[in-house]
Amino acid sequence: GAVVSQHPSWVICKSGTSVKIECRSLDFQATTMFWYRQFPKQSLMLMATSNEGSKATYEQGVEKDKFLINHASLTLSTLTVTSAHPEDSSFYICSAREGVDQPQHFGDGTRLSIL
Amino acid sequence: RKEVEQDPGPFNVPEGATVAFNCTYSNSASQSFFWYRQDCRKEPKLLMSVYSSGNEDGRFTAQLNRASQYISLLIRDSKLSDSATYLCVVNRARSGGGADGLTFGKGTHLIIQP
C-alpha cells in the first residue's frame, strides 16, 4: 500500500527553537498533503492543506507565520514550527493523497516536546 | 453540533463477539467517508472506505446512510488485535476550490478481552 514517511519521529527542544518536520510520499505522487495536530485525548485537527507548487491553505486559528509549510515537489512537504513554545508541544501528523477523493495515507507522526 | 460525533466508549467486549460502532456527521454535503484505526500513540491507518451501498472487508462491514447522516462499522468475530481506537472520518465538502481535508471524530476506544 501507499507509504508516507515522516521525519523526525520525535523532537525535544528548548523554547524558542524552530523545528522542521518532513513528510514524504515514497511510492506515489502526492498532489495534496495535509498537516494535522493531535493533543492528548483529542481528535486530529487539520492545520493546513498543501497543494504542490501552491501556497498552503490554513485552517482558522492556525498562524501561517508560525507554522510554515512548503510543498515544493510531488513527494515532499515540510512543516516548520518557528520559535516553538511549550504550548506547541503536540503530535504532528502529515498525510498525503494522490488524487481528489482518494484516501489519505498518514505518516508515522512526530512527537514534539518543547521544554 | 460537532462535525463528526462518535461514542467515545470504551467498549469492552469478549474475544469472538460482534461489536458495532456508530457515527453521525453534521455536513450534509460531505462526500467521502472512512473508518480509520489508531493504535495508542501511533498514526491513524485506513481501515476502509464507506460507500452508500455498504461494503464489507473480511470481518468488517461499513454502512452509510446519507439521509440520516449516519455511518456504522460492524466487526464480527473480534480478535484481541482489534483493540484500538476507531476513528470515523469525513472528507469535508469543497466549495469554491477552497481547502479540504479530513474531519475526524474523537474515536471510539475498543478493548477486546480474552
PDB file of C-alpha atoms in Angstrom:
ATOM      1  CA  GLY A   1       0.000   0.000   0.000  1.00  0.00           C
ATOM      2  CA  ALA A   2       0.856   3.663  -0.137  1.00  0.00           C
ATOM      3  CA  VAL A   3       3.667   4.685   2.158  1.00  0.00           C
ATOM      4  CA  VAL A   4       4.174   8.067   3.711  1.00  0.00           C
ATOM      5  CA  SER A   5       7.351   8.697   5.650  1.00  0.00           C
ATOM      6  CA  GLN A   6       7.588  11.410   8.286  1.00  0.00           C
ATOM      7  CA  HIS A   7      10.768  12.564   9.937  1.00  0.00           C
ATOM      8  CA  PRO A   8      11.779  13.011  12.690  1.00  0.00           C
ATOM      9  CA  SER A   9       9.660  10.710  14.850  1.00  0.00           C
ATOM     10  CA  TRP A  10      10.184  12.781  17.942  1.00  0.00           C
ATOM     11  CA  VAL A  11      11.845  16.016  18.902  1.00  0.00           C
ATOM     12  CA  ILE A  12      12.671  17.546  22.243  1.00  0.00           C
ATOM     13  CA  CYS A  13      13.995  21.056  22.181  1.00  0.00           C
ATOM     14  CA  LYS A  14      14.177  24.316  24.061  1.00  0.00           C
ATOM     15  CA  SER A  15      11.598  27.051  23.859  1.00  0.00           C
ATOM     16  CA  GLY A  16      12.338  29.469  21.032  1.00  0.00           C
ATOM     17  CA  THR A  17      13.809  26.862  18.702  1.00  0.00           C
ATOM     18  CA  SER A  18      12.451  26.350  15.213  1.00  0.00           C
ATOM     19  CA  VAL A  19      11.691  22.762  14.250  1.00  0.00           C
ATOM     20  CA  LYS A  20      11.300  21.362  10.744  1.00  0.00           C
ATOM     21  CA  ILE A  21       9.272  18.222  10.055  1.00  0.00           C
ATOM     22  CA  GLU A  22       9.428  16.427   6.726  1.00  0.00           C
ATOM     23  CA  CYS A  23       6.713  14.406   5.062  1.00  0.00           C
ATOM     24  CA  ARG A  24       7.472  12.246   2.034  1.00  0.00           C
ATOM     25  CA  SER A  25       5.272  10.073  -0.142  1.00  0.00           C
ATOM     26  CA  LEU A  26       7.500   7.144  -1.067  1.00  0.00           C
ATOM     27  CA  ASP A  27       5.610   5.297  -3.761  1.00  0.00           C
ATOM     28  CA  PHE A  28       3.116   7.750  -5.198  1.00  0.00           C
ATOM     29  CA  GLN A  29       2.890  11.358  -6.240  1.00  0.00           C
ATOM     30  CA  ALA A  30       1.024  13.369  -3.673  1.00  0.00           C
ATOM     31  CA  THR A  31      -0.795  16.251  -5.291  1.00  0.00           C
ATOM     32  CA  THR A  32      -2.082  17.258  -1.897  1.00  0.00           C
ATOM     33  CA  MET A  33      -0.581  16.923   1.534  1.00  0.00           C
ATOM     34  CA  PHE A  34      -2.204  17.736   4.831  1.00  0.00           C
ATOM     35  CA  TRP A  35      -0.842  18.612   8.237  1.00  0.00           C
ATOM     36  CA  TYR A  36      -2.712  17.648  11.373  1.00  0.00           C
ATOM     37  CA  ARG A  37      -2.122  18.116  15.059  1.00  0.00           C
ATOM     38  CA  GLN A  38      -3.374  15.922  17.882  1.00  0.00           C
ATOM     39  CA  PHE A  39      -3.304  16.901  21.532  1.00  0.00           C
ATOM     40  CA  PRO A  40      -3.651  14.152  24.168  1.00  0.00           C
ATOM     41  CA  LYS A  41      -7.095  12.540  24.204  1.00  0.00           C
ATOM     42  CA  GLN A  42      -8.260  14.848  21.441  1.00  0.00           C
ATOM     43  CA  SER A  43      -9.120  14.177  17.832  1.00  0.00           C
ATOM     44  CA  LEU A  44      -6.802  15.020  14.987  1.00  0.00           C
ATOM     45  CA  MET A  45      -7.293  18.590  13.897  1.00  0.00           C
ATOM     46  CA  LEU A  46      -6.443  19.768  10.422  1.00  0.00           C
ATOM     47  CA  MET A  47      -3.929  22.602  10.429  1.00  0.00           C
ATOM     48  CA  ALA A  48      -3.390  23.218   6.752  1.00  0.00           C
ATOM     49  CA  THR A  49      -3.792  21.829   3.265  1.00  0.00           C
ATOM     50  CA  SER A  50      -0.915  22.000   0.842  1.00  0.00           C
ATOM     51  CA  ASN A  51      -1.008  21.551  -2.916  1.00  0.00           C
ATOM     52  CA  GLU A  52       2.252  21.078  -4.757  1.00  0.00           C
ATOM     53  CA  GLY A  53       3.613  24.344  -6.034  1.00  0.00           C
ATOM     54  CA  SER A  54       0.980  26.472  -4.279  1.00  0.00           C
ATOM     55  CA  LYS A  55       0.732  28.292  -1.012  1.00  0.00           C
ATOM     56  CA  ALA A  56      -0.794  26.298   1.792  1.00  0.00           C
ATOM     57  CA  THR A  57      -4.347  26.946   2.936  1.00  0.00           C
ATOM     58  CA  TYR A  58      -4.537  27.274   6.685  1.00  0.00           C
ATOM     59  CA  GLU A  59      -7.438  26.439   8.940  1.00  0.00           C
ATOM     60  CA  GLN A  60      -8.967  29.152  11.065  1.00  0.00           C
ATOM     61  CA  GLY A  61      -6.912  29.799  14.162  1.00  0.00           C
ATOM     62  CA  VAL A  62      -3.670  28.384  12.751  1.00  0.00           C
ATOM     63  CA  GLU A  63      -0.989  31.051  12.359  1.00  0.00           C
ATOM     64  CA  LYS A  64       0.616  30.796   8.952  1.00  0.00           C
ATOM     65  CA  ASP A  65       3.673  32.758  10.063  1.00  0.00           C
ATOM     66  CA  LYS A  66       4.275  30.351  12.903  1.00  0.00           C
ATOM     67  CA  PHE A  67       3.632  27.128  11.007  1.00  0.00           C
ATOM     68  CA  LEU A  68       5.473  27.467   7.727  1.00  0.00           C
ATOM     69  CA  ILE A  69       4.552  24.900   5.110  1.00  0.00           C
ATOM     70  CA  ASN A  70       6.450  24.188   1.932  1.00  0.00           C
ATOM     71  CA  HIS A  71       5.335  21.712  -0.729  1.00  0.00           C
ATOM     72  CA  ALA A  72       7.947  22.117  -3.403  1.00  0.00           C
ATOM     73  CA  SER A  73       7.625  18.704  -5.032  1.00  0.00           C
ATOM     74  CA  LEU A  74       5.037  15.974  -5.512  1.00  0.00           C
ATOM     75  CA  THR A  75       6.736  13.825  -2.907  1.00  0.00           C
ATOM     76  CA  LEU A  76       7.827  16.240  -0.184  1.00  0.00           C
ATOM     77  CA  SER A  77       6.166  18.698   2.146  1.00  0.00           C
ATOM     78  CA  THR A  78       7.739  20.332   5.180  1.00  0.00           C
ATOM     79  CA  LEU A  79       6.244  21.957   8.253  1.00  0.00           C
ATOM     80  CA  THR A  80       8.425  24.351  10.221  1.00  0.00           C
ATOM     81  CA  VAL A  81       7.282  25.345  13.685  1.00  0.00           C
ATOM     82  CA  THR A  82       9.002  28.670  14.205  1.00  0.00           C
ATOM     83  CA  SER A  83      10.027  29.863  17.654  1.00  0.00           C
ATOM     84  CA  ALA A  84       8.290  26.906  19.282  1.00  0.00           C
ATOM     85  CA  HIS A  85       6.871  27.247  22.782  1.00  0.00           C
ATOM     86  CA  PRO A  86       5.625  24.633  25.265  1.00  0.00           C
ATOM     87  CA  GLU A  87       2.033  25.081  24.098  1.00  0.00           C
ATOM     88  CA  ASP A  88       3.158  23.887  20.657  1.00  0.00           C
ATOM     89  CA  SER A  89       4.032  20.500  22.121  1.00  0.00           C
ATOM     90  CA  SER A  90       1.836  18.013  20.340  1.00  0.00           C
ATOM     91  CA  PHE A  91       1.695  15.072  17.947  1.00  0.00           C
ATOM     92  CA  TYR A  92       2.032  16.395  14.404  1.00  0.00           C
ATOM     93  CA  ILE A  93       0.944  14.099  11.588  1.00  0.00           C
ATOM     94  CA  CYS A  94       1.080  14.599   7.868  1.00  0.00           C
ATOM     95  CA  SER A  95      -0.954  12.813   5.273  1.00  0.00           C
ATOM     96  CA  ALA A  96      -0.836  12.621   1.526  1.00  0.00           C
ATOM     97  CA  ARG A  97      -3.202  11.651  -1.208  1.00  0.00           C
ATOM     98  CA  GLU A  98      -2.740  11.008  -4.874  1.00  0.00           C
ATOM     99  CA  GLY A  99      -5.960  12.493  -6.176  1.00  0.00           C
ATOM    100  CA  VAL A 100      -9.224  14.100  -5.208  1.00  0.00           C
ATOM    101  CA  ASP A 101     -11.477  11.847  -3.137  1.00  0.00           C
ATOM    102  CA  GLN A 102      -8.683   9.326  -2.714  1.00  0.00           C
ATOM    103  CA  PRO A 103      -7.985   8.139   0.829  1.00  0.00           C
ATOM    104  CA  GLN A 104      -5.324   9.981   2.732  1.00  0.00           C
ATOM    105  CA  HIS A 105      -2.339   7.984   3.890  1.00  0.00           C
ATOM    106  CA  PHE A 106      -0.658   9.090   7.056  1.00  0.00           C
ATOM    107  CA  GLY A 107       2.930   9.436   8.100  1.00  0.00           C
ATOM    108  CA  ASP A 108       4.131   7.966  11.390  1.00  0.00           C
ATOM    109  CA  GLY A 109       3.747  11.295  13.141  1.00  0.00           C
ATOM    110  CA  THR A 110       6.188  13.493  15.011  1.00  0.00           C
ATOM    111  CA  ARG A 111       6.017  13.952  18.756  1.00  0.00           C
ATOM    112  CA  LEU A 112       7.192  17.447  19.523  1.00  0.00           C
ATOM    113  CA  SER A 113       8.062  18.377  23.083  1.00  0.00           C
ATOM    114  CA  ILE A 114       9.123  21.928  23.825  1.00  0.00           C
ATOM    115  CA  LEU A 115      10.778  22.456  27.180  1.00  0.00           C
TER     116      LEU A 115
ATOM    117  CA  ARG B   1     -23.359  20.079  16.944  1.00  0.00           C
ATOM    118  CA  LYS B   2     -19.912  18.626  16.353  1.00  0.00           C
ATOM    119  CA  GLU B   3     -18.931  17.911  12.786  1.00  0.00           C
ATOM    120  CA  VAL B   4     -18.358  14.236  13.471  1.00  0.00           C
ATOM    121  CA  GLU B   5     -19.685  12.588  16.602  1.00  0.00           C
ATOM    122  CA  GLN B   6     -18.845   9.198  18.000  1.00  0.00           C
ATOM    123  CA  ASP B   7     -19.464   7.400  21.251  1.00  0.00           C
ATOM    124  CA  PRO B   8     -16.021   7.503  22.909  1.00  0.00           C
ATOM    125  CA  GLY B   9     -16.524   4.215  24.743  1.00  0.00           C
ATOM    126  CA  PRO B  10     -14.609   2.340  25.904  1.00  0.00           C
ATOM    127  CA  PHE B  11     -16.304  -0.727  24.557  1.00  0.00           C
ATOM    128  CA  ASN B  12     -15.153  -3.806  26.455  1.00  0.00           C
ATOM    129  CA  VAL B  13     -16.138  -6.955  24.586  1.00  0.00           C
ATOM    130  CA  PRO B  14     -15.039 -10.585  24.810  1.00  0.00           C
ATOM    131  CA  GLU B  15     -12.977 -12.115  22.068  1.00  0.00           C
ATOM    132  CA  GLY B  16     -15.191 -13.545  19.338  1.00  0.00           C
ATOM    133  CA  ALA B  17     -18.045 -11.133  19.942  1.00  0.00           C
ATOM    134  CA  THR B  18     -19.587  -8.842  17.361  1.00  0.00           C
ATOM    135  CA  VAL B  19     -19.323  -5.131  18.028  1.00  0.00           C
ATOM    136  CA  ALA B  20     -20.870  -2.154  16.255  1.00  0.00           C
ATOM    137  CA  PHE B  21     -19.825   1.489  16.214  1.00  0.00           C
ATOM    138  CA  ASN B  22     -21.926   4.404  15.112  1.00  0.00           C
ATOM    139  CA  CYS B  23     -21.068   7.846  13.926  1.00  0.00           C
ATOM    140  CA  THR B  24     -23.046  10.894  12.832  1.00  0.00           C
ATOM    141  CA  TYR B  25     -21.855  13.831  10.777  1.00  0.00           C
ATOM    142  CA  SER B  26     -23.316  17.302  10.500  1.00  0.00           C
ATOM    143  CA  ASN B  27     -22.404  18.449   6.990  1.00  0.00           C
ATOM    144  CA  SER B  28     -24.922  17.038   4.553  1.00  0.00           C
ATOM    145  CA  ALA B  29     -22.650  17.996   1.655  1.00  0.00           C
ATOM    146  CA  SER B  30     -19.857  15.691   2.829  1.00  0.00           C
ATOM    147  CA  GLN B  31     -18.665  13.470   0.051  1.00  0.00           C
ATOM    148  CA  SER B  32     -16.316  10.765   1.258  1.00  0.00           C
ATOM    149  CA  PHE B  33     -16.373   8.660   4.365  1.00  0.00           C
ATOM    150  CA  PHE B  34     -13.822   6.428   6.005  1.00  0.00           C
ATOM    151  CA  TRP B  35     -13.071   4.396   9.067  1.00  0.00           C
ATOM    152  CA  TYR B  36      -9.528   4.678  10.371  1.00  0.00           C
ATOM    153  CA  ARG B  37      -7.919   2.751  13.152  1.00  0.00           C
ATOM    154  CA  GLN B  38      -5.455   4.357  15.561  1.00  0.00           C
ATOM    155  CA  ASP B  39      -3.343   2.407  17.988  1.00  0.00           C
ATOM    156  CA  CYS B  40      -2.052   4.103  21.106  1.00  0.00           C
ATOM    157  CA  ARG B  41       0.461   6.838  20.280  1.00  0.00           C
ATOM    158  CA  LYS B  42       0.519   5.863  16.608  1.00  0.00           C
ATOM    159  CA  GLU B  43      -0.669   7.407  13.379  1.00  0.00           C
ATOM    160  CA  PRO B  44      -4.151   6.591  12.016  1.00  0.00           C
ATOM    161  CA  LYS B  45      -4.316   3.796   9.479  1.00  0.00           C
ATOM    162  CA  LEU B  46      -7.065   3.487   6.912  1.00  0.00           C
ATOM    163  CA  LEU B  47      -9.351   0.587   7.741  1.00  0.00           C
ATOM    164  CA  MET B  48     -11.870   1.003   4.965  1.00  0.00           C
ATOM    165  CA  SER B  49     -13.749   3.498   2.868  1.00  0.00           C
ATOM    166  CA  VAL B  50     -17.515   3.643   3.315  1.00  0.00           C
ATOM    167  CA  TYR B  51     -19.860   3.536   0.335  1.00  0.00           C
ATOM    168  CA  SER B  52     -23.563   4.230   0.095  1.00  0.00           C
ATOM    169  CA  SER B  53     -24.276   0.657  -0.932  1.00  0.00           C
ATOM    170  CA  GLY B  54     -22.462  -0.681   2.109  1.00  0.00           C
ATOM    171  CA  ASN B  55     -19.235  -2.582   1.855  1.00  0.00           C
ATOM    172  CA  GLU B  56     -17.517  -5.471   3.521  1.00  0.00           C
ATOM    173  CA  ASP B  57     -13.882  -6.360   4.015  1.00  0.00           C
ATOM    174  CA  GLY B  58     -13.416  -9.659   5.783  1.00  0.00           C
ATOM    175  CA  ARG B  59     -14.797  -9.337   9.303  1.00  0.00           C
ATOM    176  CA  PHE B  60     -15.528  -5.623   8.845  1.00  0.00           C
ATOM    177  CA  THR B  61     -18.716  -4.184   7.395  1.00  0.00           C
ATOM    178  CA  ALA B  62     -19.366  -0.489   6.890  1.00  0.00           C
ATOM    179  CA  GLN B  63     -22.672   1.183   6.179  1.00  0.00           C
ATOM    180  CA  LEU B  64     -23.583   4.726   5.179  1.00  0.00           C
ATOM    181  CA  ASN B  65     -26.991   6.341   5.482  1.00  0.00           C
ATOM    182  CA  ARG B  66     -26.837   9.714   3.774  1.00  0.00           C
ATOM    183  CA  ALA B  67     -30.414  10.632   4.660  1.00  0.00           C
ATOM    184  CA  SER B  68     -29.701  10.214   8.360  1.00  0.00           C
ATOM    185  CA  GLN B  69     -26.057  11.317   8.051  1.00  0.00           C
ATOM    186  CA  TYR B  70     -25.046   8.185   9.853  1.00  0.00           C
ATOM    187  CA  ILE B  71     -22.129   5.805   9.410  1.00  0.00           C
ATOM    188  CA  SER B  72     -21.596   2.460  11.061  1.00  0.00           C
ATOM    189  CA  LEU B  73     -18.875  -0.135  11.415  1.00  0.00           C
ATOM    190  CA  LEU B  74     -19.502  -3.744  12.365  1.00  0.00           C
ATOM    191  CA  ILE B  75     -16.717  -6.046  13.481  1.00  0.00           C
ATOM    192  CA  ARG B  76     -17.525  -9.749  13.577  1.00  0.00           C
ATOM    193  CA  ASP B  77     -15.600 -12.447  15.405  1.00  0.00           C
ATOM    194  CA  SER B  78     -13.471  -9.854  17.172  1.00  0.00           C
ATOM    195  CA  LYS B  79      -9.796 -10.584  17.820  1.00  0.00           C
ATOM    196  CA  LEU B  80      -7.502  -9.340  20.542  1.00  0.00           C
ATOM    197  CA  SER B  81      -5.618  -7.447  17.852  1.00  0.00           C
ATOM    198  CA  ASP B  82      -8.745  -5.432  17.066  1.00  0.00           C
ATOM    199  CA  SER B  83      -8.208  -3.466  20.288  1.00  0.00           C
ATOM    200  CA  ALA B  84      -7.658   0.115  19.177  1.00  0.00           C
ATOM    201  CA  THR B  85      -9.409   3.425  18.729  1.00  0.00           C
ATOM    202  CA  TYR B  86     -11.681   3.549  15.687  1.00  0.00           C
ATOM    203  CA  LEU B  87     -11.999   6.914  14.025  1.00  0.00           C
ATOM    204  CA  CYS B  88     -14.980   7.958  11.943  1.00  0.00           C
ATOM    205  CA  VAL B  89     -13.679  10.271   9.252  1.00  0.00           C
ATOM    206  CA  VAL B  90     -15.486  12.511   6.816  1.00  0.00           C
ATOM    207  CA  ASN B  91     -13.985  14.354   3.888  1.00  0.00           C
ATOM    208  CA  ARG B  92     -15.356  17.827   4.131  1.00  0.00           C
ATOM    209  CA  ALA B  93     -17.200  19.181   1.144  1.00  0.00           C
ATOM    210  CA  ARG B  94     -15.220  21.520  -1.027  1.00  0.00           C
ATOM    211  CA  SER B  95     -16.658  24.834  -2.108  1.00  0.00           C
ATOM    212  CA  GLY B  96     -15.176  27.406  -4.423  1.00  0.00           C
ATOM    213  CA  GLY B  97     -11.943  25.461  -4.635  1.00  0.00           C
ATOM    214  CA  GLY B  98     -11.208  26.121  -1.011  1.00  0.00           C
ATOM    215  CA  ALA B  99      -9.322  23.945   1.393  1.00  0.00           C
ATOM    216  CA  ASP B 100     -10.489  20.440   2.035  1.00  0.00           C
ATOM    217  CA  GLY B 101      -9.342  17.781   4.376  1.00  0.00           C
ATOM    218  CA  LEU B 102     -10.494  15.094   6.667  1.00  0.00           C
ATOM    219  CA  THR B 103     -12.610  15.794   9.717  1.00  0.00           C
ATOM    220  CA  PHE B 104     -12.044  13.243  12.431  1.00  0.00           C
ATOM    221  CA  GLY B 105     -14.312  12.083  15.157  1.00  0.00           C
ATOM    222  CA  LYS B 106     -12.716  11.721  18.567  1.00  0.00           C
ATOM    223  CA  GLY B 107     -12.753   7.985  18.135  1.00  0.00           C
ATOM    224  CA  THR B 108     -14.309   5.021  19.861  1.00  0.00           C
ATOM    225  CA  HIS B 109     -11.998   3.037  22.079  1.00  0.00           C
ATOM    226  CA  LEU B 110     -12.393  -0.733  21.734  1.00  0.00           C
ATOM    227  CA  ILE B 111     -10.919  -3.251  24.153  1.00  0.00           C
ATOM    228  CA  ILE B 112     -11.173  -6.922  23.265  1.00  0.00           C
ATOM    229  CA  GLN B 113     -10.845  -9.130  26.302  1.00  0.00           C
ATOM    230  CA  PRO B 114      -9.555 -12.700  26.205  1.00  0.00           C
TER     231      PRO B 114
END
